[in-house]
PDB file of C-alpha atoms in Angstrom:
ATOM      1  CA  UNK F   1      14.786  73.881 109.249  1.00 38.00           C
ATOM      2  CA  UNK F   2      16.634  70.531 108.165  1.00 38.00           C
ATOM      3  CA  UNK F   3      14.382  68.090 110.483  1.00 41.00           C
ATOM      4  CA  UNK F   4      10.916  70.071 108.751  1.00 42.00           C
ATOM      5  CA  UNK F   5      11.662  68.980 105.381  1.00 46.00           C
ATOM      6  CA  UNK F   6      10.186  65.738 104.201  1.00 48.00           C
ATOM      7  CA  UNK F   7      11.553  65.385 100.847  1.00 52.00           C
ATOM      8  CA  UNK F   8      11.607  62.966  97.911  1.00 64.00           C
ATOM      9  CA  UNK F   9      14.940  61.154  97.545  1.00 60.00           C
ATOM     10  CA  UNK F  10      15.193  61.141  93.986  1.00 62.00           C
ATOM     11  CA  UNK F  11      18.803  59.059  93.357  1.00 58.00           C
ATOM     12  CA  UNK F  12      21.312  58.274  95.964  1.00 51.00           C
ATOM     13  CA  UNK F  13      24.726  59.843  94.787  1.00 44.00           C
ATOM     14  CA  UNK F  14      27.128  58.603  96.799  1.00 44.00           C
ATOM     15  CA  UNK F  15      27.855  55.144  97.743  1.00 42.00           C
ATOM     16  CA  UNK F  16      25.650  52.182  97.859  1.00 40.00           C
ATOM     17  CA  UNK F  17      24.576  52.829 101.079  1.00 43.00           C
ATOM     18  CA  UNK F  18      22.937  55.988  99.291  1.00 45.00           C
ATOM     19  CA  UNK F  19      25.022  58.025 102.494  1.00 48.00           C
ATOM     20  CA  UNK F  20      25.405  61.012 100.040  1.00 60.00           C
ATOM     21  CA  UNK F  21      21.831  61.521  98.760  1.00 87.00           C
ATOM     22  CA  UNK F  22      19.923  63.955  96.070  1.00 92.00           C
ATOM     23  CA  UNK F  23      16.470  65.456  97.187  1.00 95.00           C
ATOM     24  CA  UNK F  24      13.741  67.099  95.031  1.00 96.00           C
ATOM     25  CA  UNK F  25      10.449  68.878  96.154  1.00 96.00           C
ATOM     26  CA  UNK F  26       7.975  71.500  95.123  1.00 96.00           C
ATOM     27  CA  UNK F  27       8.682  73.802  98.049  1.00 96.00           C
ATOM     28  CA  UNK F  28      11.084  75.980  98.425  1.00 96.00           C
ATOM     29  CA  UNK F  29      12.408  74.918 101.551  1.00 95.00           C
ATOM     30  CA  UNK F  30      14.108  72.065  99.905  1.00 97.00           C
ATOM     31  CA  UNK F  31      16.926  74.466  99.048  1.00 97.00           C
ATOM     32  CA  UNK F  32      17.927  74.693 102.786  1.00 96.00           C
ATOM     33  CA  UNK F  33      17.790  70.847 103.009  1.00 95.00           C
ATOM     34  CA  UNK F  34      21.545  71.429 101.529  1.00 94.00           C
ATOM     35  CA  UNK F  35      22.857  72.268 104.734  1.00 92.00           C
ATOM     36  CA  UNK F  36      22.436  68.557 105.961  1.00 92.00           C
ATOM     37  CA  UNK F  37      25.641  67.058 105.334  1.00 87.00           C
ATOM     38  CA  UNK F  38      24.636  63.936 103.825  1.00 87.00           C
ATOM     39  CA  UNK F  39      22.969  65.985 100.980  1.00 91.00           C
ATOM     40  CA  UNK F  40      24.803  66.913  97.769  1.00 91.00           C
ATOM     41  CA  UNK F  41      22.221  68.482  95.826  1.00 94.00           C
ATOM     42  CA  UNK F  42      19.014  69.949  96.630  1.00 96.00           C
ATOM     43  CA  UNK F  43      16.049  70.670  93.585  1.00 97.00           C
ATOM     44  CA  UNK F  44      13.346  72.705  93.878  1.00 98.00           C
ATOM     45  CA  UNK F  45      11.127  72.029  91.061  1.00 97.00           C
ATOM     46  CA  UNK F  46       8.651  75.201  89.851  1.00 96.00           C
ATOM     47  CA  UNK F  47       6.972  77.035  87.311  1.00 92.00           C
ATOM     48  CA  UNK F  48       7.011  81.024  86.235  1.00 93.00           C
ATOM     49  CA  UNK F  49       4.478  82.993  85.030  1.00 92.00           C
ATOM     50  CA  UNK F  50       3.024  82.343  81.675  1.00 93.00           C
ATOM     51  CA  UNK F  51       3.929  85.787  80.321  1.00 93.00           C
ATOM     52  CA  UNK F  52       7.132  85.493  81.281  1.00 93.00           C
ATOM     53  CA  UNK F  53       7.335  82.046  79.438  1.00 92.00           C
ATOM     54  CA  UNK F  54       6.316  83.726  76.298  1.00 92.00           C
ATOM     55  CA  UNK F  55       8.405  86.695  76.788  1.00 92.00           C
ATOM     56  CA  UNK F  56      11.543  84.593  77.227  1.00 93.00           C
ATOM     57  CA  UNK F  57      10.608  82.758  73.759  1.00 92.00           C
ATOM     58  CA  UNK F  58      10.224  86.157  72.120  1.00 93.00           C
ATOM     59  CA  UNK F  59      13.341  87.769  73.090  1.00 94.00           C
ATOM     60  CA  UNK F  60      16.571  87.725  70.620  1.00 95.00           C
ATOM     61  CA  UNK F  61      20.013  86.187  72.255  1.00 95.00           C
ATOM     62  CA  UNK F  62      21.161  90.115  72.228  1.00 96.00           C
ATOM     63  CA  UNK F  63      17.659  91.402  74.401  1.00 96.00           C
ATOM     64  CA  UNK F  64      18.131  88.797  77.424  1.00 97.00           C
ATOM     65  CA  UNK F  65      19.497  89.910  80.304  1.00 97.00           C
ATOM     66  CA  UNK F  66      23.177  89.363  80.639  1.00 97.00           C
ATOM     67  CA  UNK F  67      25.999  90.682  83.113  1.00 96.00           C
ATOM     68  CA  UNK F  68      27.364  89.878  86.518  1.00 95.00           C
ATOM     69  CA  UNK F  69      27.008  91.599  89.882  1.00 95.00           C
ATOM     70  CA  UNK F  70      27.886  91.813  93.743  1.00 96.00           C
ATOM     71  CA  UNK F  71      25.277  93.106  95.801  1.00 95.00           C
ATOM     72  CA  UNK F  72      23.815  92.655  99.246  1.00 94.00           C
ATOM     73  CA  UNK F  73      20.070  91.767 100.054  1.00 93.00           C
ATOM     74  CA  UNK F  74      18.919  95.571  99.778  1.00 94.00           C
ATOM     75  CA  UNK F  75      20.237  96.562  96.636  1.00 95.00           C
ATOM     76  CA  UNK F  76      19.169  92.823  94.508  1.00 96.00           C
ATOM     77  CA  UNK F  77      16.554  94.667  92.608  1.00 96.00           C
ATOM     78  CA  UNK F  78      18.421  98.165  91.629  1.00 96.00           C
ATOM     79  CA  UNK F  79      21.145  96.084  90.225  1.00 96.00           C
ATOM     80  CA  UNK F  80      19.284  93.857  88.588  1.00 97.00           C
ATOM     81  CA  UNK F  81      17.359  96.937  87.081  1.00 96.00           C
ATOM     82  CA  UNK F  82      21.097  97.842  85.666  1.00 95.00           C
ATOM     83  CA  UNK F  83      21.412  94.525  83.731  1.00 96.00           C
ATOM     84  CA  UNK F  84      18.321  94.159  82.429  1.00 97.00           C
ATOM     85  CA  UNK F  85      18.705  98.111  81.117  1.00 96.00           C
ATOM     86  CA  UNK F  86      22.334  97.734  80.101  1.00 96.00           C
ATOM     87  CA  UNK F  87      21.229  94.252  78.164  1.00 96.00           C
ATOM     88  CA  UNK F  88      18.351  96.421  76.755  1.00 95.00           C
ATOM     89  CA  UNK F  89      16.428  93.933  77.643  1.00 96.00           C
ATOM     90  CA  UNK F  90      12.444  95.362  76.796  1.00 95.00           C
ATOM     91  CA  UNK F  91      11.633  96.693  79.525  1.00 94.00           C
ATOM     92  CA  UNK F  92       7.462  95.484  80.709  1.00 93.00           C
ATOM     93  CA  UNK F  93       5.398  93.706  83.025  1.00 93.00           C
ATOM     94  CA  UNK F  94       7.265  90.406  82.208  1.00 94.00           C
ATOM     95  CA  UNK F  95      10.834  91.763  82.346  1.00 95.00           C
ATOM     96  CA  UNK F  96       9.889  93.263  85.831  1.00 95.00           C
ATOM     97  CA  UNK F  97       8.386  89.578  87.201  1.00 96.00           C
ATOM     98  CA  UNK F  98      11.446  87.878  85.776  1.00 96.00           C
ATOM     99  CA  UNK F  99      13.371  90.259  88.705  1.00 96.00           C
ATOM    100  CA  UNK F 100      11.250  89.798  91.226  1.00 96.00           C
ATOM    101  CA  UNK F 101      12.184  86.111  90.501  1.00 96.00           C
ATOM    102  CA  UNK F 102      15.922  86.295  90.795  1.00 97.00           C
ATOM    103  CA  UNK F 103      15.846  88.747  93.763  1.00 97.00           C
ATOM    104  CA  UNK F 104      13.500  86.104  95.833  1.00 97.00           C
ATOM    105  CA  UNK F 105      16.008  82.927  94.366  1.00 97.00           C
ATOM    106  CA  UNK F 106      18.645  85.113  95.420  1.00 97.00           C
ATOM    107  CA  UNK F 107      17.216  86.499  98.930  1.00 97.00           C
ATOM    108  CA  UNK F 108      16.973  82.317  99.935  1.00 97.00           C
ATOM    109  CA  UNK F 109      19.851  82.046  98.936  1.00 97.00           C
ATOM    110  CA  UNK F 110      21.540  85.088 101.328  1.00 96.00           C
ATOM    111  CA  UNK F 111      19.485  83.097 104.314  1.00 95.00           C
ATOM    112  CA  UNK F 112      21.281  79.619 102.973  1.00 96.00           C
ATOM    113  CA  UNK F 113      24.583  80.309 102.064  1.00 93.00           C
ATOM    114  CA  UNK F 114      24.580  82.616 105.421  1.00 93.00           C
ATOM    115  CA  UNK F 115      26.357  85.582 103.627  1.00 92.00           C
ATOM    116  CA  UNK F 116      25.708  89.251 103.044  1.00 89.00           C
ATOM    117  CA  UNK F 117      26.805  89.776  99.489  1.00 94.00           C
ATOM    118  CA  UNK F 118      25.774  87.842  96.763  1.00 95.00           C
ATOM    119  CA  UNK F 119      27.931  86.929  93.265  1.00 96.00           C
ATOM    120  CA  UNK F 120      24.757  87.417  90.897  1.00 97.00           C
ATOM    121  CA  UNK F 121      25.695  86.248  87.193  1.00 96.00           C
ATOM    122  CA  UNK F 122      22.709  86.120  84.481  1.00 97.00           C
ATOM    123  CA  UNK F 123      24.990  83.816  81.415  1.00 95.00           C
ATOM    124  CA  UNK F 124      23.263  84.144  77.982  1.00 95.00           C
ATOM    125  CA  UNK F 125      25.179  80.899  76.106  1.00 94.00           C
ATOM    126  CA  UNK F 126      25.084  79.638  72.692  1.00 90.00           C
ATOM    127  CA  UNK F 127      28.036  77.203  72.787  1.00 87.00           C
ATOM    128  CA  UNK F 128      29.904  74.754  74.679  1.00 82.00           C
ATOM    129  CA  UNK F 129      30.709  76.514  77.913  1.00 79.00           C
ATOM    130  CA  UNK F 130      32.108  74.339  80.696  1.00 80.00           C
ATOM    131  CA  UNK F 131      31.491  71.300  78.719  1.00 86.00           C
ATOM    132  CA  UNK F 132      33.785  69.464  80.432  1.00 90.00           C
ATOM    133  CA  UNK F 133      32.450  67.334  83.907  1.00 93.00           C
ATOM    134  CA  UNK F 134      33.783  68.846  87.140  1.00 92.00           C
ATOM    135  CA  UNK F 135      33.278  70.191  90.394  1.00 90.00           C
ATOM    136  CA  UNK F 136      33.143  74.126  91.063  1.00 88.00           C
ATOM    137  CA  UNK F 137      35.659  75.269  93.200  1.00 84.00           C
ATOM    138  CA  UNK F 138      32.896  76.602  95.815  1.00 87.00           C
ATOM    139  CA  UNK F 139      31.168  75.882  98.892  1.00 88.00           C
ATOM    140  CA  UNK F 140      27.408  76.137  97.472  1.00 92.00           C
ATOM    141  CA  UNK F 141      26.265  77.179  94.650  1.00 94.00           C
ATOM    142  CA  UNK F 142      22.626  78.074  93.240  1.00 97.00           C
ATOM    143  CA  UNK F 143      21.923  77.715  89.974  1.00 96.00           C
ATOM    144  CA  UNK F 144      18.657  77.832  87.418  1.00 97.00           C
ATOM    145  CA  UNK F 145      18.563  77.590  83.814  1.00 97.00           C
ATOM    146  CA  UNK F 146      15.359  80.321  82.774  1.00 97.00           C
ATOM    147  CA  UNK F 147      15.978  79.026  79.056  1.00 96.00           C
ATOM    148  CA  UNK F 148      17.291  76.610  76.794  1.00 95.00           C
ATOM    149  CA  UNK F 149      18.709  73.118  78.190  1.00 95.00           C
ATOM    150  CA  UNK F 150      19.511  72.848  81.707  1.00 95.00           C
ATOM    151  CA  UNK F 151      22.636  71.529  83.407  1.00 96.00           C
ATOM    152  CA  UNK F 152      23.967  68.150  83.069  1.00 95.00           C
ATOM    153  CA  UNK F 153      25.145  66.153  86.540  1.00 95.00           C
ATOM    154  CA  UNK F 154      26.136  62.399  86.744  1.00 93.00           C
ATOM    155  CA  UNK F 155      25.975  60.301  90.395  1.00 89.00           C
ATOM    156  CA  UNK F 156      28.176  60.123  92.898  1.00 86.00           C
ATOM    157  CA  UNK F 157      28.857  56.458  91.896  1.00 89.00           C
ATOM    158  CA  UNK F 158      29.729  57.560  88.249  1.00 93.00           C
ATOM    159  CA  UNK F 159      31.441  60.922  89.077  1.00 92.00           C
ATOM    160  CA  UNK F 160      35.278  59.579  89.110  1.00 93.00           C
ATOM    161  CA  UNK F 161      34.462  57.874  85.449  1.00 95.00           C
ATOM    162  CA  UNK F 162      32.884  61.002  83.639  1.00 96.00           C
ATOM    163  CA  UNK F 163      35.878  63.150  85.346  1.00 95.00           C
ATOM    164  CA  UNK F 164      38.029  60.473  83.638  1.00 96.00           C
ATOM    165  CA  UNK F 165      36.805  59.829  80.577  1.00 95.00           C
ATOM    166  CA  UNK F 166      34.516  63.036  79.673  1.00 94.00           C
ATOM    167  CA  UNK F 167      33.336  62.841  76.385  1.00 91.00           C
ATOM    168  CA  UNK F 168      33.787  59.037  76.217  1.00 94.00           C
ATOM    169  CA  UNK F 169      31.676  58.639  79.050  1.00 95.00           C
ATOM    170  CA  UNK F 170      28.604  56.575  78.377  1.00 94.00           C
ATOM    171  CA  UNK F 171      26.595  56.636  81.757  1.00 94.00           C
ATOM    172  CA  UNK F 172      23.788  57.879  82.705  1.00 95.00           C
ATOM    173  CA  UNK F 173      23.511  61.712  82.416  1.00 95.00           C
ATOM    174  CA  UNK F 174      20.635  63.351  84.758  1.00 95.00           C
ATOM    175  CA  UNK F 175      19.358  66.663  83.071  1.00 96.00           C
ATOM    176  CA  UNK F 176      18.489  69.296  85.731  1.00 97.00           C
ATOM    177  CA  UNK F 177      14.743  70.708  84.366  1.00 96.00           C
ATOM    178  CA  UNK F 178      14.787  74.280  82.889  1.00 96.00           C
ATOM    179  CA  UNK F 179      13.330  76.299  85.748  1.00 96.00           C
ATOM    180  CA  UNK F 180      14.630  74.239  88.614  1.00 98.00           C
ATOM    181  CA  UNK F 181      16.497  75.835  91.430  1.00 98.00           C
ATOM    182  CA  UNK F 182      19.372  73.628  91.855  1.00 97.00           C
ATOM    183  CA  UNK F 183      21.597  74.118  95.306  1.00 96.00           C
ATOM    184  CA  UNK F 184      24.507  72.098  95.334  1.00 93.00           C
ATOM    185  CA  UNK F 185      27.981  71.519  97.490  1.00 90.00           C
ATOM    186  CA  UNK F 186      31.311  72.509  95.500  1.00 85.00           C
ATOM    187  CA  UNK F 187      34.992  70.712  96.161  1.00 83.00           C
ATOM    188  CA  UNK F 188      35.022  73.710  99.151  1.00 83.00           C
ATOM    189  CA  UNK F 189      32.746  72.145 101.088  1.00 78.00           C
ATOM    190  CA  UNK F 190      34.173  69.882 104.013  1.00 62.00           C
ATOM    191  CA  UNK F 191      33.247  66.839 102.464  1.00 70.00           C
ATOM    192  CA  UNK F 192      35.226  67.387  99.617  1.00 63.00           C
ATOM    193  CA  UNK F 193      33.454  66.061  97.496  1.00 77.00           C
ATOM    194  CA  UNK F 194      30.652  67.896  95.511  1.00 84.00           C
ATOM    195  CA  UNK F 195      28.405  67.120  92.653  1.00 90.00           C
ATOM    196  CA  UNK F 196      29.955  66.317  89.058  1.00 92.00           C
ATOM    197  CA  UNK F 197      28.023  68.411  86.357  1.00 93.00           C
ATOM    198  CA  UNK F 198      28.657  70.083  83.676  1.00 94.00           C
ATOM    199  CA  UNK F 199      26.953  72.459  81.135  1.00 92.00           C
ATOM    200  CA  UNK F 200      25.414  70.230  77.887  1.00 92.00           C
ATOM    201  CA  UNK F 201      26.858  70.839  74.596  1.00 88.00           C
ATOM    202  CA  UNK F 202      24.831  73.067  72.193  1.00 88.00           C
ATOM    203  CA  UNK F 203      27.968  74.255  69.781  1.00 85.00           C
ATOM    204  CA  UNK F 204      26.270  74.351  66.537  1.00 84.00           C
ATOM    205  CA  UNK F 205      22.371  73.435  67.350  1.00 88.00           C
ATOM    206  CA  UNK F 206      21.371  76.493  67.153  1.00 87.00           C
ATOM    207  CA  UNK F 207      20.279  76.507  70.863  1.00 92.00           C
ATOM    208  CA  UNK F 208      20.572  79.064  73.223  1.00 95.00           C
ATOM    209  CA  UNK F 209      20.806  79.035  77.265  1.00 96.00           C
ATOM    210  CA  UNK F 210      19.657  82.078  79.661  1.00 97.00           C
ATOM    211  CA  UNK F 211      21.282  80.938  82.983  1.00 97.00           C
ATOM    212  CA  UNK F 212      21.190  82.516  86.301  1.00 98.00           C
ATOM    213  CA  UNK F 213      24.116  81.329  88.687  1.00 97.00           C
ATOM    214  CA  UNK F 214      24.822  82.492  92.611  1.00 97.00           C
ATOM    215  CA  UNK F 215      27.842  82.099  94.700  1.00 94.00           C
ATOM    216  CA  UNK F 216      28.710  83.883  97.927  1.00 90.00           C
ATOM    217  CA  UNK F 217      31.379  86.580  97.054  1.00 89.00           C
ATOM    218  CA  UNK F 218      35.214  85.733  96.399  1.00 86.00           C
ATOM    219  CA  UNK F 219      38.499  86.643  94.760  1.00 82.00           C
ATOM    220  CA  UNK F 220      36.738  86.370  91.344  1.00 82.00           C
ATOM    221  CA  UNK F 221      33.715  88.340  92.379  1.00 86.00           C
ATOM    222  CA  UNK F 222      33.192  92.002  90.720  1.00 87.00           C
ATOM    223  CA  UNK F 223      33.313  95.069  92.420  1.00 88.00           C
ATOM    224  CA  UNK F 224      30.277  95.525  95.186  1.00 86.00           C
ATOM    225  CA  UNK F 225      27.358  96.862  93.199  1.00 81.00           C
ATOM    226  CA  UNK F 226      26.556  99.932  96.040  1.00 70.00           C
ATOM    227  CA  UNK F 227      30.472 100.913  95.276  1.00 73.00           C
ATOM    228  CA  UNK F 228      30.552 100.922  91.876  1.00 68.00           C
ATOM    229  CA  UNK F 229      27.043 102.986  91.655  1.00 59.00           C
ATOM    230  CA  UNK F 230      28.377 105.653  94.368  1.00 53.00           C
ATOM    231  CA  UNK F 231      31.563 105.694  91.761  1.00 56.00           C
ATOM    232  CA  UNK F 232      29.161 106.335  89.205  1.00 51.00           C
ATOM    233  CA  UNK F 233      27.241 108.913  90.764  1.00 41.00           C
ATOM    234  CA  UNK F 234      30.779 110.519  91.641  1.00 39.00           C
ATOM    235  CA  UNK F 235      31.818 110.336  88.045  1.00 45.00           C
ATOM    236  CA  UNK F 236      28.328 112.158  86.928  1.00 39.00           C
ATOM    237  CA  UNK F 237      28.758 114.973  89.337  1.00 41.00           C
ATOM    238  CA  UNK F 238      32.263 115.637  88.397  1.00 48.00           C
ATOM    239  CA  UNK F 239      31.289 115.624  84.821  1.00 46.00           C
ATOM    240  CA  UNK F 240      28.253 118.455  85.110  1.00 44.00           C
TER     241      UNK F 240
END
């Protein structure tokens, strides 16, 4: 798929020769553009529906979906189901297109990544959670912000300075637009390298971020979904 994909070249993030690069496009395709190894972050820029726009602006901190799963391809949208019910987020026409969204962000992701489960975490954040620049300790990661500010990143040129300095750093800080499907390489990835970001600072703005994140599964992953609902089941039975 890498040689079909004629994206834009937005900022070159490594050296000056530009050998580790940052693409953007409108397509979703872009996403699997990652998989080239001279690209450190892929963005696919997009829009949502309208009412799920205005359902996302109407929702309290406490009614937006919020938990963390492991699940394979099949099961996205059951799970899902679980935290949005568990969240009680109000249930509707919007809450049900704001699934459909993460289980087709997460199915490209399955085909990218080239894994079976997926590590699905929905973060609702009101202060300054990984504030601090760094690289995730990952191979890839997807990640979208559905609400609020989106994630921070520096280039590859000015990564060793804001790792350095952090809050003294005074360089150029590239905002990653709310609703952008960002895929990027982690310190896992043979390169070793991996894009410098971190999430902006909102302690005491009053601001609030809904953000969906994806990882293929690890030692920090929860329980498989399927398991954990046949436990369920199990404990339901026993308890009639």
């Amino acid at each position: 798929m890498e040689g079909t994909i004629t994206a834009t070249v937005i900022q070159g993030a490594g050296d000056r020769s530009g050998a580790e690069l940052i693409v953007e496009d409108d397509r979703a395709d872009i996403l699997a553009s990652i998989r080239a190894p001279s690209i450190e972050l892929a963005l696919w820029s997009r829009a949502i529906p309208t009412c799920v726009e205005y359902r996302l602006q109407s929702l309290s901190p406490a009614e937006m979906p919020c938990g963390r799963i492991l699940a394979p391809r099949n099961d996205f949208r059951s799970a899902l189901d679980e935290v949005f019910e568990a969240s009680k987020t109000p249930p509707g026409q919007s809450a049900g297109l704001l699934a459909a969204d993460i289980v087709e962000i997460a199915t490209l992701f399955v085909d990218i990544a080239e894994t079976d489960l997926v590590d699905i975490g929905l973060g609702v954040i009101q202060h300054d959670s990984c504030w601090k620049f760094h690289r995730d300790h990952v191979r890839l990661r997807l990640l979208t912000t559905y609400f609020g500010p989106g994630t921070q990143y520096v280039s590859g040129t000015d990564a060793d300075r804001a790792l350095r300095e952090q809050k003294a750093f005074d360089g150029e800080i590239h905002e990653i637009p709310r609703l952008t499907v960002a895929m990027f390489k982690g310190a896992k990835d043979a390169s070793g390298k991996g894009i410098v970001h971190r999430s902006p600072p909102i302690a005491g703005t009053g601001q609030t971020r809904l953000v969906l994140t994806l990882n293929a599964p690890s030692e920090v992953s929860p329980e498989s979904w399927r398991n954990d609902a046949a436990a369920r089941m199990r404990e339901s039975a026993g308890a009639r």
